[in-house]
Amino acid sequence: METHARQRPGLSLVVLISGSGSNLQALIDGQLAGDLPIDIRAVVSNRADAFGLERARRADLTTRVLDHRDFSSRAAYDAELAPLIQDFAPELVILAGFMRILTPTFVARFHGRMFNIHPSLLPKFPGLHTHQRAIDSGEREHGATVHFVTEQLDGGPAVLQARVPVLPGDDAETLAARVLQQEHLIYPLAIRWFAAGRLRLANDGTPLLDGNALHTPVQFNQL
Ligand code: GAR
């Protein structure tokens, strides 16, 4: 007879990175702390020198590098990336600072089971240099958004947003650091919701949280 409760295996993930991997670290830390039920099957980077790979190794995670410079086209790269991910049979694919535009074919393959985190209050400032652009346009608030990935660059349905103030004297670096702190809170939370079966993408493309349509993202600061 079993004397202890059987542990449910965590939600299987593949995490894609290109750089520092601090969002990956937040997931690793959450799992180690016992409050994020995930099983990171692999960390994949398009750059061999991404520091996130070092974080993954320190946490004893499987790593793979697929260097985009070895491919002649975006389609060729994604055609190799998709089966590489699929070999790990993840329930959810996590883009964590993966700085690549994905082809529609790739996105379709992981429809409803791929998240991205973007450092702006989407739909404001899709694309690059979000912090500088927020400062330049005189925003008083900035932040980060977790969204399901669709073909639209940084445009998929948003599920969770965190806001921070833009302070006098901020430069892109100080603002990015303030936003990143929030990213490390909201990404694990959205994944926890997905793992618990509370968050999913409906057939019509609307995200549902506890069965309720999210026409606007949940505001983390108001939880
Ligand atoms: C994060 O700020 C993330 O939101 C951003 O890259 C950074 C990665 O940091 N992602 C994008 O800009 C995607 N469009 P990290 O490597 O330390 O997690």
PDB file of C-alpha atoms and ligand atoms in Angstrom:
ATOM      1  CA  MET A   1       0.000   0.000   0.000  1.00  0.00           C
ATOM      2  CA  GLU A   2       1.237   3.486  -0.797  1.00  0.00           C
ATOM      3  CA  THR A   3       1.910   5.479   2.300  1.00  0.00           C
ATOM      4  CA  HIS A   4       2.396   8.836   0.646  1.00  0.00           C
ATOM      5  CA  ALA A   5       0.357  10.808  -1.838  1.00  0.00           C
ATOM      6  CA  ARG A   6       1.453  10.209  -5.402  1.00  0.00           C
ATOM      7  CA  GLN A   7       3.009  13.334  -6.897  1.00  0.00           C
ATOM      8  CA  ARG A   8       1.289  14.491 -10.065  1.00  0.00           C
ATOM      9  CA  PRO A   9       3.933  14.983 -12.731  1.00  0.00           C
ATOM     10  CA  GLY A  10       4.315  18.646 -13.594  1.00  0.00           C
ATOM     11  CA  LEU A  11       3.199  20.287 -16.804  1.00  0.00           C
ATOM     12  CA  SER A  12       5.811  19.420 -19.409  1.00  0.00           C
ATOM     13  CA  LEU A  13       7.513  22.447 -20.951  1.00  0.00           C
ATOM     14  CA  VAL A  14      10.099  23.285 -23.547  1.00  0.00           C
ATOM     15  CA  VAL A  15      11.563  26.744 -22.957  1.00  0.00           C
ATOM     16  CA  LEU A  16      13.032  28.734 -25.848  1.00  0.00           C
ATOM     17  CA  ILE A  17      15.600  31.425 -25.107  1.00  0.00           C
ATOM     18  CA  SER A  18      18.109  33.677 -26.862  1.00  0.00           C
ATOM     19  CA  GLY A  19      19.801  35.530 -24.035  1.00  0.00           C
ATOM     20  CA  SER A  20      20.134  36.002 -20.312  1.00  0.00           C
ATOM     21  CA  GLY A  21      17.361  33.596 -19.378  1.00  0.00           C
ATOM     22  CA  SER A  22      16.195  35.391 -16.245  1.00  0.00           C
ATOM     23  CA  ASN A  23      12.606  34.405 -17.037  1.00  0.00           C
ATOM     24  CA  LEU A  24      13.768  30.801 -17.366  1.00  0.00           C
ATOM     25  CA  GLN A  25      15.429  31.206 -13.967  1.00  0.00           C
ATOM     26  CA  ALA A  26      12.143  32.378 -12.465  1.00  0.00           C
ATOM     27  CA  LEU A  27      10.530  29.150 -13.672  1.00  0.00           C
ATOM     28  CA  ILE A  28      13.374  27.008 -12.351  1.00  0.00           C
ATOM     29  CA  ASP A  29      13.187  28.788  -8.994  1.00  0.00           C
ATOM     30  CA  GLY A  30       9.410  28.424  -8.851  1.00  0.00           C
ATOM     31  CA  GLN A  31       9.662  24.726  -9.517  1.00  0.00           C
ATOM     32  CA  LEU A  32      12.400  24.235  -6.923  1.00  0.00           C
ATOM     33  CA  ALA A  33      10.373  26.179  -4.368  1.00  0.00           C
ATOM     34  CA  GLY A  34       7.549  23.713  -4.959  1.00  0.00           C
ATOM     35  CA  ASP A  35       4.974  26.233  -6.071  1.00  0.00           C
ATOM     36  CA  LEU A  36       5.151  25.761  -9.815  1.00  0.00           C
ATOM     37  CA  PRO A  37       4.138  22.270 -10.997  1.00  0.00           C
ATOM     38  CA  ILE A  38       6.268  22.063 -14.130  1.00  0.00           C
ATOM     39  CA  ASP A  39       8.686  19.657 -15.738  1.00  0.00           C
ATOM     40  CA  ILE A  40      11.121  21.559 -17.987  1.00  0.00           C
ATOM     41  CA  ARG A  41      11.971  18.881 -20.538  1.00  0.00           C
ATOM     42  CA  ALA A  42      14.450  21.014 -22.477  1.00  0.00           C
ATOM     43  CA  VAL A  43      15.828  24.513 -22.938  1.00  0.00           C
ATOM     44  CA  VAL A  44      16.462  25.440 -26.569  1.00  0.00           C
ATOM     45  CA  SER A  45      18.508  28.432 -27.671  1.00  0.00           C
ATOM     46  CA  ASN A  46      19.240  29.879 -31.093  1.00  0.00           C
ATOM     47  CA  ARG A  47      22.528  31.202 -29.705  1.00  0.00           C
ATOM     48  CA  ALA A  48      25.280  29.034 -28.257  1.00  0.00           C
ATOM     49  CA  ASP A  49      26.473  31.884 -26.028  1.00  0.00           C
ATOM     50  CA  ALA A  50      23.124  32.569 -24.355  1.00  0.00           C
ATOM     51  CA  PHE A  51      23.672  32.806 -20.602  1.00  0.00           C
ATOM     52  CA  GLY A  52      20.328  31.074 -20.117  1.00  0.00           C
ATOM     53  CA  LEU A  53      21.982  27.850 -21.294  1.00  0.00           C
ATOM     54  CA  GLU A  54      24.370  28.112 -18.360  1.00  0.00           C
ATOM     55  CA  ARG A  55      21.429  28.593 -16.006  1.00  0.00           C
ATOM     56  CA  ALA A  56      19.808  25.496 -17.519  1.00  0.00           C
ATOM     57  CA  ARG A  57      22.963  23.409 -17.085  1.00  0.00           C
ATOM     58  CA  ARG A  58      23.296  24.508 -13.468  1.00  0.00           C
ATOM     59  CA  ALA A  59      19.752  23.265 -12.930  1.00  0.00           C
ATOM     60  CA  ASP A  60      20.605  19.959 -14.652  1.00  0.00           C
ATOM     61  CA  LEU A  61      18.225  20.597 -17.516  1.00  0.00           C
ATOM     62  CA  THR A  62      18.598  19.224 -21.016  1.00  0.00           C
ATOM     63  CA  THR A  63      19.808  21.880 -23.451  1.00  0.00           C
ATOM     64  CA  ARG A  64      19.853  22.165 -27.228  1.00  0.00           C
ATOM     65  CA  VAL A  65      21.315  24.831 -29.506  1.00  0.00           C
ATOM     66  CA  LEU A  66      19.849  25.406 -32.942  1.00  0.00           C
ATOM     67  CA  ASP A  67      21.801  28.282 -34.451  1.00  0.00           C
ATOM     68  CA  HIS A  68      19.725  30.288 -36.920  1.00  0.00           C
ATOM     69  CA  ARG A  69      22.898  31.236 -38.806  1.00  0.00           C
ATOM     70  CA  ASP A  70      23.185  27.632 -39.996  1.00  0.00           C
ATOM     71  CA  PHE A  71      19.954  27.971 -41.957  1.00  0.00           C
ATOM     72  CA  SER A  72      19.265  29.703 -45.236  1.00  0.00           C
ATOM     73  CA  SER A  73      15.720  30.783 -44.410  1.00  0.00           C
ATOM     74  CA  ARG A  74      13.300  31.324 -41.569  1.00  0.00           C
ATOM     75  CA  ALA A  75      11.160  28.479 -42.900  1.00  0.00           C
ATOM     76  CA  ALA A  76      14.127  26.081 -42.945  1.00  0.00           C
ATOM     77  CA  TYR A  77      15.021  27.007 -39.372  1.00  0.00           C
ATOM     78  CA  ASP A  78      11.494  26.578 -38.077  1.00  0.00           C
ATOM     79  CA  ALA A  79      11.113  23.291 -39.962  1.00  0.00           C
ATOM     80  CA  GLU A  80      13.961  21.916 -37.856  1.00  0.00           C
ATOM     81  CA  LEU A  81      12.964  23.654 -34.640  1.00  0.00           C
ATOM     82  CA  ALA A  82       9.435  22.224 -34.575  1.00  0.00           C
ATOM     83  CA  PRO A  83      10.387  18.515 -34.477  1.00  0.00           C
ATOM     84  CA  LEU A  84      13.241  19.265 -32.084  1.00  0.00           C
ATOM     85  CA  ILE A  85      10.667  20.654 -29.655  1.00  0.00           C
ATOM     86  CA  GLN A  86       8.110  17.961 -30.431  1.00  0.00           C
ATOM     87  CA  ASP A  87      10.597  15.211 -29.539  1.00  0.00           C
ATOM     88  CA  PHE A  88      10.241  16.372 -25.930  1.00  0.00           C
ATOM     89  CA  ALA A  89       6.437  16.180 -26.184  1.00  0.00           C
ATOM     90  CA  PRO A  90       5.773  19.381 -24.249  1.00  0.00           C
ATOM     91  CA  GLU A  91       2.279  20.314 -23.203  1.00  0.00           C
ATOM     92  CA  LEU A  92       3.295  23.973 -23.355  1.00  0.00           C
ATOM     93  CA  VAL A  93       6.036  25.820 -25.237  1.00  0.00           C
ATOM     94  CA  ILE A  94       7.449  28.862 -23.465  1.00  0.00           C
ATOM     95  CA  LEU A  95       9.104  31.683 -25.361  1.00  0.00           C
ATOM     96  CA  ALA A  96      11.303  33.360 -22.770  1.00  0.00           C
ATOM     97  CA  GLY A  97      13.244  36.058 -24.549  1.00  0.00           C
ATOM     98  CA  PHE A  98      13.409  34.014 -27.759  1.00  0.00           C
ATOM     99  CA  MET A  99      14.216  36.789 -30.201  1.00  0.00           C
ATOM    100  CA  ARG A 100      13.027  35.202 -33.431  1.00  0.00           C
ATOM    101  CA  ILE A 101      10.042  35.876 -35.632  1.00  0.00           C
ATOM    102  CA  LEU A 102       8.255  32.564 -36.100  1.00  0.00           C
ATOM    103  CA  THR A 103       6.702  31.303 -39.316  1.00  0.00           C
ATOM    104  CA  PRO A 104       2.922  30.731 -39.493  1.00  0.00           C
ATOM    105  CA  THR A 105       3.486  26.991 -40.009  1.00  0.00           C
ATOM    106  CA  PHE A 106       5.480  26.778 -36.795  1.00  0.00           C
ATOM    107  CA  VAL A 107       2.975  28.847 -34.841  1.00  0.00           C
ATOM    108  CA  ALA A 108       0.072  26.739 -36.112  1.00  0.00           C
ATOM    109  CA  ARG A 109       1.776  23.589 -34.891  1.00  0.00           C
ATOM    110  CA  PHE A 110       1.738  24.827 -31.303  1.00  0.00           C
ATOM    111  CA  HIS A 111      -1.562  26.678 -31.461  1.00  0.00           C
ATOM    112  CA  GLY A 112      -3.086  27.163 -28.021  1.00  0.00           C
ATOM    113  CA  ARG A 113      -0.038  25.748 -26.289  1.00  0.00           C
ATOM    114  CA  MET A 114       2.629  28.394 -26.749  1.00  0.00           C
ATOM    115  CA  PHE A 115       3.131  31.452 -24.536  1.00  0.00           C
ATOM    116  CA  ASN A 116       5.298  34.506 -25.022  1.00  0.00           C
ATOM    117  CA  ILE A 117       6.228  37.260 -22.633  1.00  0.00           C
ATOM    118  CA  HIS A 118       6.724  40.706 -24.067  1.00  0.00           C
ATOM    119  CA  PRO A 119       8.167  43.747 -22.281  1.00  0.00           C
ATOM    120  CA  SER A 120       5.360  46.230 -22.924  1.00  0.00           C
ATOM    121  CA  LEU A 121       1.705  46.774 -22.226  1.00  0.00           C
ATOM    122  CA  LEU A 122       0.527  45.206 -25.469  1.00  0.00           C
ATOM    123  CA  PRO A 123      -0.931  46.258 -27.850  1.00  0.00           C
ATOM    124  CA  LYS A 124       1.454  49.153 -27.166  1.00  0.00           C
ATOM    125  CA  PHE A 125       5.015  48.738 -28.423  1.00  0.00           C
ATOM    126  CA  PRO A 126       5.217  45.365 -30.159  1.00  0.00           C
ATOM    127  CA  GLY A 127       8.683  44.565 -31.515  1.00  0.00           C
ATOM    128  CA  LEU A 128      12.043  45.758 -30.210  1.00  0.00           C
ATOM    129  CA  HIS A 129      13.373  48.541 -27.948  1.00  0.00           C
ATOM    130  CA  THR A 130      10.120  48.729 -26.025  1.00  0.00           C
ATOM    131  CA  HIS A 131      11.570  50.494 -22.966  1.00  0.00           C
ATOM    132  CA  GLN A 132      13.203  53.297 -24.929  1.00  0.00           C
ATOM    133  CA  ARG A 133      10.082  53.726 -27.033  1.00  0.00           C
ATOM    134  CA  ALA A 134       7.910  53.979 -23.913  1.00  0.00           C
ATOM    135  CA  ILE A 135      10.213  56.678 -22.512  1.00  0.00           C
ATOM    136  CA  ASP A 136      10.407  58.545 -25.813  1.00  0.00           C
ATOM    137  CA  SER A 137       6.659  58.665 -26.183  1.00  0.00           C
ATOM    138  CA  GLY A 138       6.196  60.059 -22.689  1.00  0.00           C
ATOM    139  CA  GLU A 139       4.343  57.067 -21.215  1.00  0.00           C
ATOM    140  CA  ARG A 140       3.682  57.310 -17.503  1.00  0.00           C
ATOM    141  CA  GLU A 141       3.138  53.551 -17.255  1.00  0.00           C
ATOM    142  CA  HIS A 142       4.887  50.624 -18.863  1.00  0.00           C
ATOM    143  CA  GLY A 143       4.978  46.915 -18.171  1.00  0.00           C
ATOM    144  CA  ALA A 144       4.894  43.388 -19.510  1.00  0.00           C
ATOM    145  CA  THR A 145       2.348  41.058 -21.056  1.00  0.00           C
ATOM    146  CA  VAL A 146       1.986  37.277 -21.243  1.00  0.00           C
ATOM    147  CA  HIS A 147       0.086  36.182 -24.330  1.00  0.00           C
ATOM    148  CA  PHE A 148      -0.750  33.147 -26.395  1.00  0.00           C
ATOM    149  CA  VAL A 149       1.337  33.132 -29.557  1.00  0.00           C
ATOM    150  CA  THR A 150      -0.387  33.598 -32.883  1.00  0.00           C
ATOM    151  CA  GLU A 151       0.882  34.530 -36.327  1.00  0.00           C
ATOM    152  CA  GLN A 152       0.757  38.202 -35.419  1.00  0.00           C
ATOM    153  CA  LEU A 153       4.090  39.385 -34.022  1.00  0.00           C
ATOM    154  CA  ASP A 154       3.559  40.120 -30.306  1.00  0.00           C
ATOM    155  CA  GLY A 155      -0.133  40.264 -31.140  1.00  0.00           C
ATOM    156  CA  GLY A 156      -1.667  37.061 -29.807  1.00  0.00           C
ATOM    157  CA  PRO A 157      -4.406  37.137 -27.167  1.00  0.00           C
ATOM    158  CA  ALA A 158      -3.071  38.673 -23.965  1.00  0.00           C
ATOM    159  CA  VAL A 159      -3.807  36.903 -20.699  1.00  0.00           C
ATOM    160  CA  LEU A 160      -1.879  38.708 -17.983  1.00  0.00           C
ATOM    161  CA  GLN A 161      -0.274  42.122 -17.647  1.00  0.00           C
ATOM    162  CA  ALA A 162       1.815  43.844 -14.980  1.00  0.00           C
ATOM    163  CA  ARG A 163       2.232  47.617 -14.854  1.00  0.00           C
ATOM    164  CA  VAL A 164       5.086  49.694 -13.508  1.00  0.00           C
ATOM    165  CA  PRO A 165       5.481  53.472 -13.364  1.00  0.00           C
ATOM    166  CA  VAL A 166       7.877  55.265 -15.674  1.00  0.00           C
ATOM    167  CA  LEU A 167       9.836  57.450 -13.234  1.00  0.00           C
ATOM    168  CA  PRO A 168      11.555  60.768 -13.872  1.00  0.00           C
ATOM    169  CA  GLY A 169      15.168  60.071 -14.777  1.00  0.00           C
ATOM    170  CA  ASP A 170      14.478  56.543 -16.031  1.00  0.00           C
ATOM    171  CA  ASP A 171      16.555  55.284 -18.916  1.00  0.00           C
ATOM    172  CA  ALA A 172      15.872  52.121 -20.881  1.00  0.00           C
ATOM    173  CA  GLU A 173      18.024  50.118 -18.482  1.00  0.00           C
ATOM    174  CA  THR A 174      16.383  51.191 -15.217  1.00  0.00           C
ATOM    175  CA  LEU A 175      12.956  50.804 -16.735  1.00  0.00           C
ATOM    176  CA  ALA A 176      13.790  47.363 -18.160  1.00  0.00           C
ATOM    177  CA  ALA A 177      14.957  46.203 -14.725  1.00  0.00           C
ATOM    178  CA  ARG A 178      11.680  47.356 -13.138  1.00  0.00           C
ATOM    179  CA  VAL A 179       9.668  45.566 -15.816  1.00  0.00           C
ATOM    180  CA  LEU A 180      11.757  42.392 -15.605  1.00  0.00           C
ATOM    181  CA  GLN A 181      10.997  42.036 -11.879  1.00  0.00           C
ATOM    182  CA  GLN A 182       7.326  41.899 -12.793  1.00  0.00           C
ATOM    183  CA  GLU A 183       7.945  39.477 -15.653  1.00  0.00           C
ATOM    184  CA  HIS A 184       9.401  37.055 -13.134  1.00  0.00           C
ATOM    185  CA  LEU A 185       6.110  37.145 -11.251  1.00  0.00           C
ATOM    186  CA  ILE A 186       3.570  37.054 -14.062  1.00  0.00           C
ATOM    187  CA  TYR A 187       5.133  34.377 -16.267  1.00  0.00           C
ATOM    188  CA  PRO A 188       5.103  31.719 -13.531  1.00  0.00           C
ATOM    189  CA  LEU A 189       1.558  32.737 -12.595  1.00  0.00           C
ATOM    190  CA  ALA A 190       0.189  32.351 -16.129  1.00  0.00           C
ATOM    191  CA  ILE A 191       1.916  28.976 -16.423  1.00  0.00           C
ATOM    192  CA  ARG A 192       0.474  27.912 -13.066  1.00  0.00           C
ATOM    193  CA  TRP A 193      -3.008  28.770 -14.354  1.00  0.00           C
ATOM    194  CA  PHE A 194      -2.398  26.759 -17.529  1.00  0.00           C
ATOM    195  CA  ALA A 195      -1.000  23.824 -15.540  1.00  0.00           C
ATOM    196  CA  ALA A 196      -4.071  23.819 -13.324  1.00  0.00           C
ATOM    197  CA  GLY A 197      -6.337  23.707 -16.383  1.00  0.00           C
ATOM    198  CA  ARG A 198      -7.713  27.143 -15.525  1.00  0.00           C
ATOM    199  CA  LEU A 199      -6.378  28.937 -18.602  1.00  0.00           C
ATOM    200  CA  ARG A 200      -6.858  27.870 -22.185  1.00  0.00           C
ATOM    201  CA  LEU A 201      -7.456  29.229 -25.644  1.00  0.00           C
ATOM    202  CA  ALA A 202     -11.010  28.698 -26.918  1.00  0.00           C
ATOM    203  CA  ASN A 203     -11.624  27.597 -30.516  1.00  0.00           C
ATOM    204  CA  ASP A 204     -12.592  31.127 -31.484  1.00  0.00           C
ATOM    205  CA  GLY A 205      -9.199  32.383 -30.292  1.00  0.00           C
ATOM    206  CA  THR A 206     -10.405  33.946 -27.023  1.00  0.00           C
ATOM    207  CA  PRO A 207      -8.458  33.066 -23.901  1.00  0.00           C
ATOM    208  CA  LEU A 208     -10.595  31.618 -21.124  1.00  0.00           C
ATOM    209  CA  LEU A 209      -9.727  31.846 -17.434  1.00  0.00           C
ATOM    210  CA  ASP A 210     -11.917  29.657 -15.252  1.00  0.00           C
ATOM    211  CA  GLY A 211     -14.313  29.510 -18.192  1.00  0.00           C
ATOM    212  CA  ASN A 212     -14.619  33.284 -18.476  1.00  0.00           C
ATOM    213  CA  ALA A 213     -13.575  35.031 -21.684  1.00  0.00           C
ATOM    214  CA  LEU A 214     -10.636  37.372 -21.227  1.00  0.00           C
ATOM    215  CA  HIS A 215     -11.408  40.218 -23.590  1.00  0.00           C
ATOM    216  CA  THR A 216      -8.734  42.210 -21.806  1.00  0.00           C
ATOM    217  CA  PRO A 217      -5.782  40.745 -19.933  1.00  0.00           C
ATOM    218  CA  VAL A 218      -5.923  40.166 -16.182  1.00  0.00           C
ATOM    219  CA  GLN A 219      -4.136  43.030 -14.424  1.00  0.00           C
ATOM    220  CA  PHE A 220      -1.597  41.533 -12.032  1.00  0.00           C
ATOM    221  CA  ASN A 221      -1.447  44.697  -9.923  1.00  0.00           C
ATOM    222  CA  GLN A 222      -5.152  44.388  -9.224  1.00  0.00           C
ATOM    223  CA  LEU A 223      -5.107  40.755  -8.087  1.00  0.00           C
TER     224      LEU A 223
HETATM  225  C1  GAR B   1      12.474  39.887 -21.458  1.00  0.00           C
HETATM  226  O1  GAR B   1      12.347  41.241 -21.098  1.00  0.00           O
HETATM  227  C2  GAR B   1      11.365  39.485 -22.399  1.00  0.00           C
HETATM  228  O2  GAR B   1      10.150  40.099 -22.100  1.00  0.00           O
HETATM  229  C3  GAR B   1      11.906  39.978 -23.709  1.00  0.00           C
HETATM  230  O3  GAR B   1      13.258  39.645 -23.683  1.00  0.00           O
HETATM  231  C4  GAR B   1      13.715  39.687 -22.331  1.00  0.00           C
HETATM  232  C5  GAR B   1      14.393  38.369 -22.039  1.00  0.00           C
HETATM  233  O4  GAR B   1      15.001  38.402 -20.780  1.00  0.00           O
HETATM  234  N1  GAR B   1      11.222  39.374 -24.820  1.00  0.00           N
HETATM  235  C6  GAR B   1      10.943  40.015 -25.945  1.00  0.00           C
HETATM  236  O5  GAR B   1      11.303  41.155 -26.174  1.00  0.00           O
HETATM  237  C7  GAR B   1      10.155  39.214 -26.958  1.00  0.00           C
HETATM  238  N2  GAR B   1       9.569  40.049 -27.948  1.00  0.00           N
HETATM  239  P1  GAR B   1      15.553  37.069 -20.129  1.00  0.00           P
HETATM  240  O6  GAR B   1      16.398  36.365 -21.206  1.00  0.00           O
HETATM  241  O7  GAR B   1      16.381  37.540 -18.984  1.00  0.00           O
HETATM  242  O8  GAR B   1      14.369  36.226 -19.709  1.00  0.00           O
END
